[in-house]
PDB file of C-alpha atoms and ligand atoms in Angstrom:
ATOM      1  CA  MET A  30     -99.373  19.210 -19.778  1.00  0.00           C
ATOM      2  CA  PRO A  31     -96.955  16.215 -17.585  1.00  0.00           C
ATOM      3  CA  GLY A  32     -93.610  16.131 -19.380  1.00  0.00           C
ATOM      4  CA  ALA A  33     -94.227  19.309 -20.978  1.00  0.00           C
ATOM      5  CA  ARG A  34     -92.867  21.415 -18.040  1.00  0.00           C
ATOM      6  CA  LYS A  35     -90.517  24.786 -20.012  1.00  0.00           C
ATOM      7  CA  ARG A  36     -87.766  26.050 -19.317  1.00  0.00           C
ATOM      8  CA  CYS A  37     -85.926  29.321 -18.471  1.00  0.00           C
ATOM      9  CA  PRO A  38     -82.393  30.017 -20.138  1.00  0.00           C
ATOM     10  CA  PRO A  39     -80.222  28.517 -17.465  1.00  0.00           C
ATOM     11  CA  ALA A  40     -77.327  31.429 -16.519  1.00  0.00           C
ATOM     12  CA  ALA A  41     -74.595  28.516 -15.989  1.00  0.00           C
ATOM     13  CA  PRO A  42     -74.728  25.801 -19.090  1.00  0.00           C
ATOM     14  CA  SER A  43     -72.905  23.803 -16.742  1.00  0.00           C
ATOM     15  CA  ARG A  44     -76.176  22.145 -15.431  1.00  0.00           C
ATOM     16  CA  THR A  45     -76.779  18.941 -13.123  1.00  0.00           C
ATOM     17  CA  ASP A  46     -80.156  17.984 -11.851  1.00  0.00           C
ATOM     18  CA  HIS A  47     -79.533  14.503 -10.102  1.00  0.00           C
ATOM     19  CA  GLN A  48     -78.449  16.883  -7.119  1.00  0.00           C
ATOM     20  CA  VAL A  49     -81.629  19.068  -7.261  1.00  0.00           C
ATOM     21  CA  LYS A  50     -85.222  17.504  -5.415  1.00  0.00           C
ATOM     22  CA  THR A  51     -87.524  16.980  -7.806  1.00  0.00           C
ATOM     23  CA  LEU A  52     -90.794  18.205  -7.091  1.00  0.00           C
ATOM     24  CA  GLU A  53     -92.060  15.937  -5.467  1.00  0.00           C
ATOM     25  CA  GLU A  54     -89.277  15.897  -3.442  1.00  0.00           C
ATOM     26  CA  TYR A  55     -89.709  19.299  -1.843  1.00  0.00           C
ATOM     27  CA  LEU A  56     -94.019  19.224  -1.912  1.00  0.00           C
ATOM     28  CA  LYS A  57     -93.669  16.587   1.095  1.00  0.00           C
ATOM     29  CA  LEU A  58     -91.182  18.766   2.861  1.00  0.00           C
ATOM     30  CA  ALA A  59     -93.122  21.912   2.328  1.00  0.00           C
ATOM     31  CA  GLU A  60     -96.278  19.829   3.629  1.00  0.00           C
ATOM     32  CA  VAL A  61     -94.374  18.951   6.755  1.00  0.00           C
ATOM     33  CA  ALA A  62     -93.188  22.525   6.985  1.00  0.00           C
ATOM     34  CA  HIS A  63     -96.284  24.332   6.576  1.00  0.00           C
ATOM     35  CA  GLY A  64     -98.624  22.165   7.540  1.00  0.00           C
ATOM     36  CA  HIS A  65    -100.590  20.651   5.168  1.00  0.00           C
ATOM     37  CA  LEU A  66    -100.220  20.621   1.324  1.00  0.00           C
ATOM     38  CA  CYS A  67    -102.271  23.702  -0.430  1.00  0.00           C
ATOM     39  CA  ALA A  68    -102.300  24.877  -3.571  1.00  0.00           C
ATOM     40  CA  GLY A  69    -100.844  27.464  -2.175  1.00  0.00           C
ATOM     41  CA  GLN A  70     -97.280  25.141  -1.561  1.00  0.00           C
ATOM     42  CA  VAL A  71     -97.343  23.472  -4.755  1.00  0.00           C
ATOM     43  CA  LEU A  72     -96.938  26.963  -6.785  1.00  0.00           C
ATOM     44  CA  GLY A  73     -94.317  28.142  -3.641  1.00  0.00           C
ATOM     45  CA  VAL A  74     -92.009  25.433  -4.481  1.00  0.00           C
ATOM     46  CA  ARG A  75     -92.692  25.758  -7.980  1.00  0.00           C
ATOM     47  CA  LEU A  76     -91.621  29.204  -8.052  1.00  0.00           C
ATOM     48  CA  ALA A  77     -88.230  28.939  -6.104  1.00  0.00           C
ATOM     49  CA  MET A  78     -87.141  26.669  -8.074  1.00  0.00           C
ATOM     50  CA  LEU A  79     -87.478  28.036 -10.958  1.00  0.00           C
ATOM     51  CA  GLY A  80     -85.327  30.964  -9.193  1.00  0.00           C
ATOM     52  CA  MET A  81     -82.768  28.388  -8.471  1.00  0.00           C
ATOM     53  CA  ARG A  82     -82.995  26.901 -12.068  1.00  0.00           C
ATOM     54  CA  THR A  83     -82.091  30.593 -13.487  1.00  0.00           C
ATOM     55  CA  LEU A  84     -79.659  31.559 -10.727  1.00  0.00           C
ATOM     56  CA  GLY A  85     -77.773  28.125 -11.374  1.00  0.00           C
ATOM     57  CA  ILE A  86     -78.339  26.318  -8.390  1.00  0.00           C
ATOM     58  CA  GLU A  87     -78.439  23.643  -8.327  1.00  0.00           C
ATOM     59  CA  ASP A  88     -78.330  22.993  -4.243  1.00  0.00           C
ATOM     60  CA  PRO A  89     -79.665  25.426  -1.957  1.00  0.00           C
ATOM     61  CA  ILE A  90     -78.650  24.591   0.887  1.00  0.00           C
ATOM     62  CA  LYS A  91     -74.966  23.452  -0.443  1.00  0.00           C
ATOM     63  CA  GLU A  92     -74.897  27.239  -1.317  1.00  0.00           C
ATOM     64  CA  ARG A  93     -77.100  29.054   1.557  1.00  0.00           C
ATOM     65  CA  LYS A  94     -74.314  31.208   1.936  1.00  0.00           C
ATOM     66  CA  ARG A  95     -74.836  32.713  -1.623  1.00  0.00           C
ATOM     67  CA  ILE A  96     -78.956  33.697  -1.662  1.00  0.00           C
ATOM     68  CA  VAL A  97     -80.401  36.320   0.132  1.00  0.00           C
ATOM     69  CA  THR A  98     -84.622  35.892  -1.219  1.00  0.00           C
ATOM     70  CA  TYR A  99     -87.286  39.173  -1.188  1.00  0.00           C
ATOM     71  CA  VAL A 100     -90.907  38.133  -1.006  1.00  0.00           C
ATOM     72  CA  GLU A 101     -93.880  40.503  -0.905  1.00  0.00           C
ATOM     73  CA  ILE A 102     -96.730  38.347   0.738  1.00  0.00           C
ATOM     74  CA  ASP A 103     -96.707  36.134   4.059  1.00  0.00           C
ATOM     75  CA  ARG A 104     -99.684  33.197   2.201  1.00  0.00           C
ATOM     76  CA  CYS A 105     -98.916  29.695   2.219  1.00  0.00           C
ATOM     77  CA  VAL A 106     -96.972  30.482  -0.828  1.00  0.00           C
ATOM     78  CA  THR A 107     -93.752  32.334   1.404  1.00  0.00           C
ATOM     79  CA  ASP A 108     -93.468  28.983   3.876  1.00  0.00           C
ATOM     80  CA  ALA A 109     -92.912  26.899   0.517  1.00  0.00           C
ATOM     81  CA  VAL A 110     -90.257  29.595  -1.321  1.00  0.00           C
ATOM     82  CA  ALA A 111     -88.277  30.237   2.211  1.00  0.00           C
ATOM     83  CA  LEU A 112     -87.902  26.015   2.251  1.00  0.00           C
ATOM     84  CA  VAL A 113     -86.909  25.001  -0.979  1.00  0.00           C
ATOM     85  CA  ALA A 114     -84.352  28.871  -1.258  1.00  0.00           C
ATOM     86  CA  ASN A 115     -83.619  27.383   1.913  1.00  0.00           C
ATOM     87  CA  CYS A 116     -83.383  30.606   3.708  1.00  0.00           C
ATOM     88  CA  ARG A 117     -85.099  32.007   6.617  1.00  0.00           C
ATOM     89  CA  LEU A 118     -86.192  35.039   8.356  1.00  0.00           C
ATOM     90  CA  GLY A 119     -84.254  34.363  11.524  1.00  0.00           C
ATOM     91  CA  LYS A 120     -80.904  34.307   9.041  1.00  0.00           C
ATOM     92  CA  ARG A 121     -81.179  37.467   7.616  1.00  0.00           C
ATOM     93  CA  SER A 122     -81.587  35.534   4.037  1.00  0.00           C
ATOM     94  CA  LEU A 123     -85.452  36.658   3.506  1.00  0.00           C
ATOM     95  CA  LYS A 124     -86.456  39.693   3.612  1.00  0.00           C
ATOM     96  CA  PHE A 125     -89.763  40.985   3.293  1.00  0.00           C
ATOM     97  CA  PHE A 126     -92.190  43.269   1.821  1.00  0.00           C
ATOM     98  CA  ASP A 127     -95.469  43.810   2.606  1.00  0.00           C
ATOM     99  CA  TRP A 128     -97.096  44.758  -1.196  1.00  0.00           C
ATOM    100  CA  GLY A 129     -99.429  41.673  -1.262  1.00  0.00           C
ATOM    101  CA  LYS A 130     -97.667  40.104  -4.243  1.00  0.00           C
ATOM    102  CA  VAL A 131     -97.423  36.188  -4.863  1.00  0.00           C
ATOM    103  CA  ALA A 132     -93.645  37.028  -6.214  1.00  0.00           C
ATOM    104  CA  ALA A 133     -90.085  36.591  -4.465  1.00  0.00           C
ATOM    105  CA  THR A 134     -86.351  38.172  -6.250  1.00  0.00           C
ATOM    106  CA  PHE A 135     -83.615  35.499  -5.775  1.00  0.00           C
ATOM    107  CA  VAL A 136     -80.696  37.278  -5.085  1.00  0.00           C
ATOM    108  CA  ASP A 137     -77.180  35.152  -6.018  1.00  0.00           C
ATOM    109  CA  LEU A 138     -75.030  37.351  -3.469  1.00  0.00           C
ATOM    110  CA  SER A 139     -71.905  35.780  -5.215  1.00  0.00           C
ATOM    111  CA  THR A 140     -72.670  38.210  -8.542  1.00  0.00           C
ATOM    112  CA  GLY A 141     -74.988  40.394  -7.255  1.00  0.00           C
ATOM    113  CA  ARG A 142     -77.836  39.225  -9.419  1.00  0.00           C
ATOM    114  CA  GLY A 143     -80.823  38.263  -9.369  1.00  0.00           C
ATOM    115  CA  VAL A 144     -84.018  37.310 -10.214  1.00  0.00           C
ATOM    116  CA  ARG A 145     -87.835  37.976 -10.089  1.00  0.00           C
ATOM    117  CA  VAL A 146     -90.003  35.518 -10.277  1.00  0.00           C
ATOM    118  CA  ALA A 147     -93.811  36.304 -10.234  1.00  0.00           C
ATOM    119  CA  ALA A 148     -96.963  34.635 -10.416  1.00  0.00           C
ATOM    120  CA  LYS A 149     -98.738  35.670 -13.256  1.00  0.00           C
ATOM    121  CA  GLU A 150    -102.255  37.133 -13.249  1.00  0.00           C
ATOM    122  CA  SER A 151    -104.198  34.908 -15.626  1.00  0.00           C
ATOM    123  CA  SER A 152    -102.444  31.927 -13.102  1.00  0.00           C
ATOM    124  CA  LYS A 153    -104.943  30.708 -10.882  1.00  0.00           C
ATOM    125  CA  GLN A 154    -107.160  31.227 -13.603  1.00  0.00           C
ATOM    126  CA  ARG A 155    -105.964  28.721 -15.823  1.00  0.00           C
ATOM    127  CA  ALA A 156    -105.403  26.353 -13.109  1.00  0.00           C
ATOM    128  CA  LYS A 157    -108.821  26.615 -12.083  1.00  0.00           C
ATOM    129  CA  ASP A 158    -110.000  25.425 -16.010  1.00  0.00           C
ATOM    130  CA  MET A 159    -107.368  22.106 -15.808  1.00  0.00           C
ATOM    131  CA  PHE A 160    -109.358  20.300 -13.496  1.00  0.00           C
ATOM    132  CA  PRO A 161    -113.214  21.596 -13.140  1.00  0.00           C
ATOM    133  CA  GLU A 162    -114.132  18.652 -12.219  1.00  0.00           C
ATOM    134  CA  MET A 163    -112.118  19.119  -8.723  1.00  0.00           C
ATOM    135  CA  ASP A 164    -112.221  20.821  -5.520  1.00  0.00           C
ATOM    136  CA  LYS A 165    -111.181  24.247  -6.292  1.00  0.00           C
ATOM    137  CA  ASP A 166    -107.459  24.039  -4.268  1.00  0.00           C
ATOM    138  CA  ALA A 167    -106.612  20.462  -4.836  1.00  0.00           C
ATOM    139  CA  GLY A 168    -107.930  20.904  -8.788  1.00  0.00           C
ATOM    140  CA  GLN A 169    -105.334  23.521  -7.900  1.00  0.00           C
ATOM    141  CA  GLN A 170    -102.743  22.172  -6.649  1.00  0.00           C
ATOM    142  CA  LYS A 171    -103.039  19.692  -9.581  1.00  0.00           C
ATOM    143  CA  ALA A 172    -102.970  22.035 -12.197  1.00  0.00           C
ATOM    144  CA  TYR A 173     -99.949  23.882 -10.251  1.00  0.00           C
ATOM    145  CA  ALA A 174     -97.756  20.873 -10.342  1.00  0.00           C
ATOM    146  CA  VAL A 175     -98.148  20.412 -14.520  1.00  0.00           C
ATOM    147  CA  LEU A 176     -98.509  23.416 -16.155  1.00  0.00           C
ATOM    148  CA  PRO A 177     -95.125  25.168 -17.451  1.00  0.00           C
ATOM    149  CA  ASP A 178     -93.349  27.711 -16.250  1.00  0.00           C
ATOM    150  CA  ASP A 179     -93.979  30.639 -18.390  1.00  0.00           C
ATOM    151  CA  GLU A 180     -97.675  30.006 -18.040  1.00  0.00           C
ATOM    152  CA  LEU A 181     -97.353  30.477 -14.707  1.00  0.00           C
ATOM    153  CA  PHE A 182     -94.799  32.978 -13.916  1.00  0.00           C
ATOM    154  CA  ASP A 183     -92.793  36.175 -15.254  1.00  0.00           C
ATOM    155  CA  THR A 184     -89.397  36.176 -14.218  1.00  0.00           C
ATOM    156  CA  ALA A 185     -86.687  38.877 -14.969  1.00  0.00           C
ATOM    157  CA  TRP A 186     -83.420  39.415 -13.846  1.00  0.00           C
ATOM    158  CA  CYS A 187     -82.660  42.509 -12.072  1.00  0.00           C
ATOM    159  CA  GLN A 188     -80.299  43.802  -9.936  1.00  0.00           C
ATOM    160  CA  VAL A 189     -80.039  44.333  -6.556  1.00  0.00           C
ATOM    161  CA  SER A 190     -77.927  45.878  -4.402  1.00  0.00           C
ATOM    162  CA  VAL A 191     -77.821  44.835  -0.881  1.00  0.00           C
ATOM    163  CA  PRO A 192     -77.306  47.283   2.262  1.00  0.00           C
ATOM    164  CA  PRO A 193     -74.072  45.839   4.126  1.00  0.00           C
ATOM    165  CA  GLU A 194     -76.396  45.814   7.314  1.00  0.00           C
ATOM    166  CA  ASP A 195     -78.794  43.930   5.803  1.00  0.00           C
ATOM    167  CA  LEU A 196     -76.390  40.405   4.252  1.00  0.00           C
ATOM    168  CA  PRO A 197     -76.438  37.663   7.036  1.00  0.00           C
ATOM    169  CA  GLY A 198     -73.920  37.758   9.013  1.00  0.00           C
ATOM    170  CA  PHE A 199     -73.379  41.604   9.345  1.00  0.00           C
ATOM    171  CA  LYS A 200     -71.160  42.572  12.371  1.00  0.00           C
ATOM    172  CA  GLY A 201     -71.939  46.431  13.557  1.00  0.00           C
ATOM    173  CA  PRO A 202     -71.807  48.148  16.190  1.00  0.00           C
ATOM    174  CA  ARG A 203     -75.060  48.395  18.357  1.00  0.00           C
ATOM    175  CA  VAL A 204     -76.031  51.947  19.457  1.00  0.00           C
ATOM    176  CA  VAL A 205     -79.239  52.420  22.370  1.00  0.00           C
ATOM    177  CA  CYS A 206     -82.645  54.876  21.770  1.00  0.00           C
ATOM    178  CA  ALA A 207     -81.823  58.018  23.421  1.00  0.00           C
ATOM    179  CA  GLN A 208     -85.581  57.138  24.498  1.00  0.00           C
ATOM    180  CA  CYS A 209     -86.490  54.119  25.081  1.00  0.00           C
ATOM    181  CA  GLY A 210     -83.287  52.973  26.639  1.00  0.00           C
ATOM    182  CA  GLU A 211     -83.404  49.912  23.686  1.00  0.00           C
ATOM    183  CA  GLY A 212     -81.042  48.589  21.403  1.00  0.00           C
ATOM    184  CA  ILE A 213     -81.145  48.286  17.648  1.00  0.00           C
ATOM    185  CA  ASN A 214     -78.718  46.325  15.555  1.00  0.00           C
ATOM    186  CA  PHE A 215     -77.913  46.565  12.191  1.00  0.00           C
ATOM    187  CA  LYS A 216     -77.851  50.219  11.774  1.00  0.00           C
ATOM    188  CA  ARG A 217     -81.908  50.558  12.216  1.00  0.00           C
ATOM    189  CA  GLU A 218     -81.658  53.969  14.414  1.00  0.00           C
ATOM    190  CA  LEU A 219     -82.603  57.190  12.947  1.00  0.00           C
ATOM    191  CA  VAL A 220     -81.116  60.410  14.620  1.00  0.00           C
ATOM    192  CA  VAL A 221     -83.925  62.897  15.014  1.00  0.00           C
ATOM    193  CA  ASN A 222     -82.425  66.444  16.026  1.00  0.00           C
ATOM    194  CA  GLY A 223     -79.582  65.026  17.242  1.00  0.00           C
ATOM    195  CA  ARG A 224     -80.713  62.282  18.726  1.00  0.00           C
ATOM    196  CA  THR A 225     -80.673  58.654  18.351  1.00  0.00           C
ATOM    197  CA  LEU A 226     -83.947  56.767  18.701  1.00  0.00           C
ATOM    198  CA  CYS A 227     -85.183  53.817  17.677  1.00  0.00           C
ATOM    199  CA  ARG A 228     -87.845  53.689  14.844  1.00  0.00           C
ATOM    200  CA  SER A 229     -90.689  53.053  17.294  1.00  0.00           C
ATOM    201  CA  CYS A 230     -88.986  56.496  19.999  1.00  0.00           C
ATOM    202  CA  ALA A 231     -89.414  58.542  16.113  1.00  0.00           C
ATOM    203  CA  GLY A 232     -92.932  57.413  16.051  1.00  0.00           C
ATOM    204  CA  GLU A 233     -92.714  54.335  13.703  1.00  0.00           C
ATOM    205  CA  LYS A 234     -95.106  52.782  15.453  1.00  0.00           C
ATOM    206  CA  TYR A 235     -97.099  50.110  15.196  1.00  0.00           C
ATOM    207  CA  TYR A 236     -98.301  49.942  18.700  1.00  0.00           C
ATOM    208  CA  ARG A 237     -99.672  51.831  21.355  1.00  0.00           C
ATOM    209  CA  ALA A 238     -98.829  51.370  25.161  1.00  0.00           C
ATOM    210  CA  GLU A 239    -101.481  50.555  27.510  1.00  0.00           C
ATOM    211  CA  LYS A 240    -101.996  53.236  29.944  1.00  0.00           C
TER     212      LYS A 240
HETATM  213 ZN1   ZN B  26    -101.488  26.724   2.940  1.00  0.00          ZN
HETATM  214 ZN1   ZN B  27     -86.895  53.908  21.067  1.00  0.00          ZN
END
C-alpha cells in the first residue's frame, strides 16, 4: 500500500534520508539510461535502494569506492540495479554471474560484509493481482513502486571474499598467452602442462574461428 513501505533494519542507526534520491528520481534516471521505463526498472531500482539502505550507504556516488555489486541476471532489472548502486562493468565494480535469477549482492568493501537481495518468487503474481484492470507491464510497474520491501524481496546478510584481482583498481602483472600471444590481465591465465595460457587457448571457448 502507498506509504506503508516497510524497511529493513539499517546497518547504521545514524541514517538520514535527505541525501538519498527518491524512487521517482531514480526511475527518471533509469528510464534514460535503460532506454525505456519498464517493470524491470522499477523492480531493479527498488531492489538496489533496499540493498544500499541495508548497508547504510546513503550516497552510492559519493561512496563509489565502497561498493561492489554482483548481479545474477542480464535483463532489464540489471540496468536499474547498476544505476542505483553506481556500479559498472567498466569500473570493475559490477560482477555478473549468469544464473538467471533476479537477485543482486551488494558488498561493502569497508567491512567485507554483503547483503543479497532476491526478488521473491511470489512478487510477480502479487504485482499482477494488484492492478488486474491494467496492462500487464503497466500494472506491474505501479505495483512494484508501492508494494512493501518484504513483499517484493528476501534480504540476507552474507560474507563475500572479493579476491584482490577482482577489486576495482587492482594493479598486477600482465602476462602473455604462450599460444595466441594475446595479453591477459587480472590473473585470468591458466597454467596447463607448464604453459601459461589464456582461457580460450586452454579450451574455455565461447567462439569458434571461421575456417
Ligand atoms: Zn526494460
Ligand atoms: Zn591464448
